[in-house]
PDB file of C-alpha atoms in Angstrom:
ATOM      1  CA  LYS D  17    -105.175  48.681  50.309  1.00  0.00           C
ATOM      2  CA  GLN D  18    -101.495  47.784  50.310  1.00  0.00           C
ATOM      3  CA  GLU D  19     -99.390  49.470  47.638  1.00  0.00           C
ATOM      4  CA  VAL D  20     -95.818  48.482  46.910  1.00  0.00           C
ATOM      5  CA  THR D  21     -93.380  50.599  44.942  1.00  0.00           C
ATOM      6  CA  GLN D  22     -89.795  49.997  43.918  1.00  0.00           C
ATOM      7  CA  ILE D  23     -87.159  52.571  43.131  1.00  0.00           C
ATOM      8  CA  PRO D  24     -85.395  52.814  40.804  1.00  0.00           C
ATOM      9  CA  ALA D  25     -87.413  51.229  38.008  1.00  0.00           C
ATOM     10  CA  ALA D  26     -84.196  50.480  36.154  1.00  0.00           C
ATOM     11  CA  LEU D  27     -80.531  50.611  37.003  1.00  0.00           C
ATOM     12  CA  SER D  28     -77.378  50.116  34.992  1.00  0.00           C
ATOM     13  CA  VAL D  29     -74.016  49.846  36.751  1.00  0.00           C
ATOM     14  CA  PRO D  30     -70.486  48.712  35.930  1.00  0.00           C
ATOM     15  CA  GLU D  31     -69.318  45.401  37.291  1.00  0.00           C
ATOM     16  CA  GLY D  32     -67.956  45.484  40.829  1.00  0.00           C
ATOM     17  CA  GLU D  33     -70.171  48.232  42.185  1.00  0.00           C
ATOM     18  CA  ASN D  34     -72.144  47.890  45.373  1.00  0.00           C
ATOM     19  CA  LEU D  35     -75.776  48.827  44.875  1.00  0.00           C
ATOM     20  CA  VAL D  36     -79.031  49.294  46.739  1.00  0.00           C
ATOM     21  CA  LEU D  37     -82.532  48.528  45.552  1.00  0.00           C
ATOM     22  CA  ASN D  38     -85.477  50.007  47.399  1.00  0.00           C
ATOM     23  CA  CYS D  39     -88.936  48.682  48.161  1.00  0.00           C
ATOM     24  CA  SER D  40     -91.629  50.757  49.888  1.00  0.00           C
ATOM     25  CA  PHE D  41     -95.037  49.705  51.142  1.00  0.00           C
ATOM     26  CA  THR D  42     -97.927  51.747  52.465  1.00  0.00           C
ATOM     27  CA  ASP D  43     -99.366  49.441  55.132  1.00  0.00           C
ATOM     28  CA  SER D  44     -96.843  48.481  57.791  1.00  0.00           C
ATOM     29  CA  ALA D  45     -99.028  45.651  59.113  1.00  0.00           C
ATOM     30  CA  ILE D  46     -97.150  42.895  57.340  1.00  0.00           C
ATOM     31  CA  TYR D  47     -96.043  39.417  58.329  1.00  0.00           C
ATOM     32  CA  ASN D  48     -93.002  39.321  56.101  1.00  0.00           C
ATOM     33  CA  LEU D  49     -91.330  40.570  52.960  1.00  0.00           C
ATOM     34  CA  GLN D  50     -89.648  38.489  50.282  1.00  0.00           C
ATOM     35  CA  TRP D  51     -87.167  39.477  47.573  1.00  0.00           C
ATOM     36  CA  PHE D  52     -87.053  37.640  44.255  1.00  0.00           C
ATOM     37  CA  ARG D  53     -85.102  37.833  41.048  1.00  0.00           C
ATOM     38  CA  GLN D  54     -86.638  37.141  37.685  1.00  0.00           C
ATOM     39  CA  ASP D  55     -84.634  36.452  34.566  1.00  0.00           C
ATOM     40  CA  PRO D  56     -86.266  37.283  31.202  1.00  0.00           C
ATOM     41  CA  GLY D  57     -88.962  34.789  30.302  1.00  0.00           C
ATOM     42  CA  LYS D  58     -88.486  32.862  33.523  1.00  0.00           C
ATOM     43  CA  GLY D  59     -90.241  32.389  36.815  1.00  0.00           C
ATOM     44  CA  LEU D  60     -89.219  33.919  40.130  1.00  0.00           C
ATOM     45  CA  THR D  61     -86.302  32.777  42.228  1.00  0.00           C
ATOM     46  CA  SER D  62     -86.528  33.503  45.930  1.00  0.00           C
ATOM     47  CA  LEU D  63     -83.549  35.416  47.293  1.00  0.00           C
ATOM     48  CA  LEU D  64     -84.355  36.394  50.847  1.00  0.00           C
ATOM     49  CA  LEU D  65     -87.344  36.245  53.179  1.00  0.00           C
ATOM     50  CA  ILE D  66     -87.539  38.628  56.143  1.00  0.00           C
ATOM     51  CA  GLN D  67     -90.114  38.056  58.853  1.00  0.00           C
ATOM     52  CA  SER D  68     -91.711  41.122  60.441  1.00  0.00           C
ATOM     53  CA  SER D  69     -89.780  40.503  63.641  1.00  0.00           C
ATOM     54  CA  GLN D  70     -86.451  40.555  61.835  1.00  0.00           C
ATOM     55  CA  ARG D  71     -84.369  43.536  60.771  1.00  0.00           C
ATOM     56  CA  GLU D  72     -82.255  41.921  58.101  1.00  0.00           C
ATOM     57  CA  GLN D  73     -81.285  38.751  56.312  1.00  0.00           C
ATOM     58  CA  THR D  74     -78.090  37.893  54.500  1.00  0.00           C
ATOM     59  CA  SER D  75     -77.229  35.394  51.818  1.00  0.00           C
ATOM     60  CA  GLY D  76     -73.822  35.567  50.188  1.00  0.00           C
ATOM     61  CA  ARG D  77     -73.412  38.971  48.548  1.00  0.00           C
ATOM     62  CA  LEU D  78     -77.023  39.885  49.255  1.00  0.00           C
ATOM     63  CA  ASN D  79     -78.304  41.663  52.314  1.00  0.00           C
ATOM     64  CA  ALA D  80     -81.910  42.686  52.809  1.00  0.00           C
ATOM     65  CA  SER D  81     -83.113  44.978  55.560  1.00  0.00           C
ATOM     66  CA  LEU D  82     -86.612  45.696  56.772  1.00  0.00           C
ATOM     67  CA  ASP D  83     -87.887  48.788  58.550  1.00  0.00           C
ATOM     68  CA  LYS D  84     -91.539  47.972  59.077  1.00  0.00           C
ATOM     69  CA  SER D  85     -92.447  51.216  60.814  1.00  0.00           C
ATOM     70  CA  SER D  86     -91.291  53.324  57.896  1.00  0.00           C
ATOM     71  CA  GLY D  87     -92.587  50.870  55.317  1.00  0.00           C
ATOM     72  CA  ARG D  88     -89.255  50.222  53.643  1.00  0.00           C
ATOM     73  CA  SER D  89     -86.955  47.419  52.684  1.00  0.00           C
ATOM     74  CA  THR D  90     -83.636  47.596  50.902  1.00  0.00           C
ATOM     75  CA  LEU D  91     -81.751  44.922  49.003  1.00  0.00           C
ATOM     76  CA  TYR D  92     -78.013  45.482  49.041  1.00  0.00           C
ATOM     77  CA  ILE D  93     -75.914  43.721  46.428  1.00  0.00           C
ATOM     78  CA  ALA D  94     -72.181  43.746  47.041  1.00  0.00           C
ATOM     79  CA  ALA D  95     -69.566  43.563  44.295  1.00  0.00           C
ATOM     80  CA  SER D  96     -72.104  43.243  41.509  1.00  0.00           C
ATOM     81  CA  GLN D  97     -71.479  40.829  38.626  1.00  0.00           C
ATOM     82  CA  PRO D  98     -72.956  40.574  35.110  1.00  0.00           C
ATOM     83  CA  GLY D  99     -74.780  37.452  36.287  1.00  0.00           C
ATOM     84  CA  ASP D 100     -76.741  39.632  38.702  1.00  0.00           C
ATOM     85  CA  SER D 101     -78.514  41.249  35.751  1.00  0.00           C
ATOM     86  CA  ALA D 102     -82.217  40.546  36.185  1.00  0.00           C
ATOM     87  CA  THR D 103     -85.415  42.111  37.448  1.00  0.00           C
ATOM     88  CA  TYR D 104     -85.668  42.228  41.219  1.00  0.00           C
ATOM     89  CA  LEU D 105     -89.109  42.090  42.787  1.00  0.00           C
ATOM     90  CA  CYS D 106     -90.162  42.575  46.368  1.00  0.00           C
ATOM     91  CA  ARG D 107     -93.331  41.031  47.742  1.00  0.00           C
ATOM     92  CA  VAL D 108     -95.054  41.907  50.997  1.00  0.00           C
ATOM     93  CA  TYR D 109     -97.389  39.610  52.884  1.00  0.00           C
ATOM     94  CA  GLY D 110    -100.038  41.282  54.987  1.00  0.00           C
ATOM     95  CA  GLN D 111    -103.724  40.913  54.254  1.00  0.00           C
ATOM     96  CA  ASN D 112    -102.568  39.216  51.066  1.00  0.00           C
ATOM     97  CA  PHE D 113     -99.507  38.916  48.872  1.00  0.00           C
ATOM     98  CA  VAL D 114     -98.657  42.121  46.988  1.00  0.00           C
ATOM     99  CA  PHE D 115     -95.775  42.505  44.547  1.00  0.00           C
ATOM    100  CA  GLY D 116     -93.844  45.607  43.643  1.00  0.00           C
ATOM    101  CA  PRO D 117     -93.318  46.493  39.967  1.00  0.00           C
ATOM    102  CA  GLY D 118     -89.663  45.476  40.068  1.00  0.00           C
ATOM    103  CA  THR D 119     -86.276  47.034  39.388  1.00  0.00           C
ATOM    104  CA  ARG D 120     -84.518  46.025  36.162  1.00  0.00           C
ATOM    105  CA  LEU D 121     -80.825  45.733  36.884  1.00  0.00           C
ATOM    106  CA  SER D 122     -78.088  45.589  34.260  1.00  0.00           C
ATOM    107  CA  VAL D 123     -74.525  44.983  35.386  1.00  0.00           C
ATOM    108  CA  LEU D 124     -72.095  45.811  32.616  1.00  0.00           C
ATOM    109  CA  PRO D 125     -68.852  43.868  32.258  1.00  0.00           C
TER     110      PRO D 125
ATOM    111  CA  GLY V   4     -86.081  21.448  48.141  1.00  0.00           C
ATOM    112  CA  ALA V   5     -89.258  23.440  47.516  1.00  0.00           C
ATOM    113  CA  VAL V   6     -89.385  23.027  43.763  1.00  0.00           C
ATOM    114  CA  VAL V   7     -92.411  24.039  41.739  1.00  0.00           C
ATOM    115  CA  SER V   8     -92.679  22.721  38.216  1.00  0.00           C
ATOM    116  CA  GLN V   9     -94.836  24.265  35.514  1.00  0.00           C
ATOM    117  CA  HIS V  10     -95.726  22.634  32.242  1.00  0.00           C
ATOM    118  CA  PRO V  11     -95.691  23.484  29.425  1.00  0.00           C
ATOM    119  CA  SER V  12     -93.072  26.225  29.516  1.00  0.00           C
ATOM    120  CA  TRP V  13     -94.431  27.615  26.283  1.00  0.00           C
ATOM    121  CA  VAL V  14     -97.427  26.869  24.100  1.00  0.00           C
ATOM    122  CA  ILE V  15     -98.827  28.233  20.854  1.00  0.00           C
ATOM    123  CA  CYS V  16    -102.462  27.616  20.046  1.00  0.00           C
ATOM    124  CA  LYS V  17    -105.136  28.729  17.628  1.00  0.00           C
ATOM    125  CA  SER V  18    -107.836  31.159  18.628  1.00  0.00           C
ATOM    126  CA  GLY V  19    -110.865  29.366  20.069  1.00  0.00           C
ATOM    127  CA  THR V  20    -109.006  26.391  21.470  1.00  0.00           C
ATOM    128  CA  SER V  21    -108.401  25.607  25.137  1.00  0.00           C
ATOM    129  CA  VAL V  22    -105.020  25.297  26.786  1.00  0.00           C
ATOM    130  CA  LYS V  23    -104.174  23.622  30.078  1.00  0.00           C
ATOM    131  CA  ILE V  24    -101.199  24.635  32.214  1.00  0.00           C
ATOM    132  CA  GLU V  25    -100.059  22.449  35.098  1.00  0.00           C
ATOM    133  CA  CYS V  26     -98.393  23.519  38.304  1.00  0.00           C
ATOM    134  CA  ARG V  27     -96.834  20.856  40.510  1.00  0.00           C
ATOM    135  CA  SER V  28     -95.079  21.053  43.836  1.00  0.00           C
ATOM    136  CA  LEU V  29     -92.418  18.371  43.499  1.00  0.00           C
ATOM    137  CA  ASP V  30     -91.157  17.887  47.026  1.00  0.00           C
ATOM    138  CA  PHE V  31     -93.806  19.374  49.263  1.00  0.00           C
ATOM    139  CA  GLN V  32     -97.546  19.487  49.676  1.00  0.00           C
ATOM    140  CA  ALA V  33     -99.404  22.656  48.871  1.00  0.00           C
ATOM    141  CA  THR V  34    -103.021  23.109  49.871  1.00  0.00           C
ATOM    142  CA  THR V  35    -102.811  26.612  48.428  1.00  0.00           C
ATOM    143  CA  MET V  36    -101.386  27.660  45.091  1.00  0.00           C
ATOM    144  CA  PHE V  37    -101.586  30.973  43.289  1.00  0.00           C
ATOM    145  CA  TRP V  38    -101.892  31.817  39.623  1.00  0.00           C
ATOM    146  CA  TYR V  39    -100.444  35.028  38.219  1.00  0.00           C
ATOM    147  CA  ARG V  40    -100.373  36.715  34.877  1.00  0.00           C
ATOM    148  CA  GLN V  41     -97.488  38.916  33.807  1.00  0.00           C
ATOM    149  CA  PHE V  42     -97.432  41.335  30.884  1.00  0.00           C
ATOM    150  CA  PRO V  43     -94.127  42.416  29.337  1.00  0.00           C
ATOM    151  CA  LYS V  44     -92.040  44.540  31.672  1.00  0.00           C
ATOM    152  CA  GLN V  45     -94.768  44.583  34.284  1.00  0.00           C
ATOM    153  CA  SER V  46     -95.133  42.969  37.659  1.00  0.00           C
ATOM    154  CA  LEU V  47     -97.197  39.950  38.507  1.00  0.00           C
ATOM    155  CA  MET V  48    -100.950  40.263  38.626  1.00  0.00           C
ATOM    156  CA  LEU V  49    -102.697  37.782  40.895  1.00  0.00           C
ATOM    157  CA  MET V  50    -105.480  36.025  39.009  1.00  0.00           C
ATOM    158  CA  ALA V  51    -106.732  33.525  41.544  1.00  0.00           C
ATOM    159  CA  THR V  52    -105.983  31.527  44.637  1.00  0.00           C
ATOM    160  CA  SER V  53    -106.304  27.793  44.117  1.00  0.00           C
ATOM    161  CA  ASN V  54    -107.402  25.697  47.091  1.00  0.00           C
ATOM    162  CA  GLU V  55    -107.160  21.926  47.164  1.00  0.00           C
ATOM    163  CA  GLY V  56    -110.553  20.328  47.360  1.00  0.00           C
ATOM    164  CA  SER V  57    -112.543  23.521  47.005  1.00  0.00           C
ATOM    165  CA  LYS V  58    -113.312  26.248  44.512  1.00  0.00           C
ATOM    166  CA  ALA V  59    -110.694  28.753  43.538  1.00  0.00           C
ATOM    167  CA  THR V  60    -110.959  32.342  44.692  1.00  0.00           C
ATOM    168  CA  TYR V  61    -110.739  34.729  41.760  1.00  0.00           C
ATOM    169  CA  GLU V  62    -109.539  38.307  41.863  1.00  0.00           C
ATOM    170  CA  GLN V  63    -111.826  41.050  40.722  1.00  0.00           C
ATOM    171  CA  GLY V  64    -112.035  41.306  36.968  1.00  0.00           C
ATOM    172  CA  VAL V  65    -110.821  37.782  36.275  1.00  0.00           C
ATOM    173  CA  GLU V  66    -113.369  35.689  34.389  1.00  0.00           C
ATOM    174  CA  LYS V  67    -114.013  32.412  36.193  1.00  0.00           C
ATOM    175  CA  ASP V  68    -115.430  30.704  33.139  1.00  0.00           C
ATOM    176  CA  LYS V  69    -112.490  31.739  31.021  1.00  0.00           C
ATOM    177  CA  PHE V  70    -109.743  30.724  33.425  1.00  0.00           C
ATOM    178  CA  LEU V  71    -110.748  27.405  34.949  1.00  0.00           C
ATOM    179  CA  ILE V  72    -108.731  26.300  37.945  1.00  0.00           C
ATOM    180  CA  ASN V  73    -108.692  22.794  39.342  1.00  0.00           C
ATOM    181  CA  HIS V  74    -106.690  21.845  42.420  1.00  0.00           C
ATOM    182  CA  ALA V  75    -107.284  18.119  42.461  1.00  0.00           C
ATOM    183  CA  SER V  76    -104.472  17.057  44.769  1.00  0.00           C
ATOM    184  CA  LEU V  77    -102.069  18.503  47.289  1.00  0.00           C
ATOM    185  CA  THR V  78     -99.350  18.712  44.651  1.00  0.00           C
ATOM    186  CA  LEU V  79    -101.165  19.712  41.474  1.00  0.00           C
ATOM    187  CA  SER V  80    -103.148  22.710  40.309  1.00  0.00           C
ATOM    188  CA  THR V  81    -104.185  23.300  36.717  1.00  0.00           C
ATOM    189  CA  LEU V  82    -105.176  26.455  34.888  1.00  0.00           C
ATOM    190  CA  THR V  83    -107.224  26.004  31.730  1.00  0.00           C
ATOM    191  CA  VAL V  84    -107.607  28.975  29.419  1.00  0.00           C
ATOM    192  CA  THR V  85    -110.846  28.245  27.592  1.00  0.00           C
ATOM    193  CA  SER V  86    -111.687  29.516  24.122  1.00  0.00           C
ATOM    194  CA  ALA V  87    -108.404  31.367  23.995  1.00  0.00           C
ATOM    195  CA  HIS V  88    -108.112  34.654  22.114  1.00  0.00           C
ATOM    196  CA  PRO V  89    -105.023  36.650  21.140  1.00  0.00           C
ATOM    197  CA  GLU V  90    -105.534  38.984  24.094  1.00  0.00           C
ATOM    198  CA  ASP V  91    -105.023  36.002  26.403  1.00  0.00           C
ATOM    199  CA  SER V  92    -101.441  35.742  25.178  1.00  0.00           C
ATOM    200  CA  SER V  93     -99.285  36.302  28.216  1.00  0.00           C
ATOM    201  CA  PHE V  94     -96.839  34.807  30.678  1.00  0.00           C
ATOM    202  CA  TYR V  95     -98.603  32.759  33.343  1.00  0.00           C
ATOM    203  CA  ILE V  96     -96.805  31.892  36.581  1.00  0.00           C
ATOM    204  CA  CYS V  97     -97.892  29.762  39.486  1.00  0.00           C
ATOM    205  CA  SER V  98     -96.644  29.753  43.046  1.00  0.00           C
ATOM    206  CA  ALA V  99     -97.189  27.437  45.968  1.00  0.00           C
ATOM    207  CA  ARG V 100     -96.963  27.579  49.715  1.00  0.00           C
ATOM    208  CA  ASP V 101     -95.443  24.640  51.577  1.00  0.00           C
ATOM    209  CA  ASP V 102     -98.073  23.328  53.991  1.00  0.00           C
ATOM    210  CA  LEU V 103     -95.412  22.527  56.563  1.00  0.00           C
ATOM    211  CA  ARG V 104     -94.005  26.045  56.357  1.00  0.00           C
ATOM    212  CA  LYS V 105     -97.241  27.930  55.897  1.00  0.00           C
ATOM    213  CA  ASN V 106     -96.538  30.287  58.770  1.00  0.00           C
ATOM    214  CA  THR V 107     -93.391  31.603  57.113  1.00  0.00           C
ATOM    215  CA  GLY V 108     -95.439  33.050  54.271  1.00  0.00           C
ATOM    216  CA  GLU V 109     -92.731  32.022  51.849  1.00  0.00           C
ATOM    217  CA  LEU V 110     -93.792  31.460  48.253  1.00  0.00           C
ATOM    218  CA  PHE V 111     -92.121  29.184  45.717  1.00  0.00           C
ATOM    219  CA  PHE V 112     -92.589  29.863  42.043  1.00  0.00           C
ATOM    220  CA  GLY V 113     -92.749  27.829  38.901  1.00  0.00           C
ATOM    221  CA  GLU V 114     -90.761  28.732  35.814  1.00  0.00           C
ATOM    222  CA  GLY V 115     -93.763  30.197  34.081  1.00  0.00           C
ATOM    223  CA  SER V 116     -95.667  29.312  30.925  1.00  0.00           C
ATOM    224  CA  ARG V 117     -95.702  31.567  27.900  1.00  0.00           C
ATOM    225  CA  LEU V 118     -98.967  31.349  25.993  1.00  0.00           C
ATOM    226  CA  THR V 119     -99.268  32.693  22.471  1.00  0.00           C
ATOM    227  CA  VAL V 120    -102.687  32.615  20.859  1.00  0.00           C
ATOM    228  CA  LEU V 121    -102.717  33.052  17.095  1.00  0.00           C
TER     229      LEU V 121
END
């Protein structure tokens, strides 16, 4: 059974810092991995989707990497801003869709 | 593109009543939609997979008769919480998969519906 974990569970940083969020999964037989952000009381906004054949994807200040063999993905956020404050969730797609518990990020002005 | 709309965004109801939540894919067709439940500060818990034209597939532990799912068209799935009780209070989120981009495995999410049962 696929298990997805995210470290850290919560993170608080000053504005401008570069930061890394981690997502680990136990079964490397996946088709893809997707990163989302969720604002309080809201649905999920898709950030990046990485197919199993890809190593990374970039969108603006966000860069996501995927190392399928080691069961890890990282989301890199450059020059963080207060507007980046949210919960970040990773989701793997293998036998089914499995979400991680999320990382709550606070970027302080 | 790829917008999923959920309605209502929040609802308060009395115990014992039924509540219907709609999930619509606005600019794409979705044979498959998913319904999730989210408790405060926790991740999403998959409740069921909704399939257009056929019965929904429920996850273990989810009561079929309590959470009725109807996927009547390629753009609409509904979740009805029947005889709601306070413990059903939660945040319900739907997601959909674009039929034309099914192979990408990308999911698009609605804004969620917060249910409070008094």
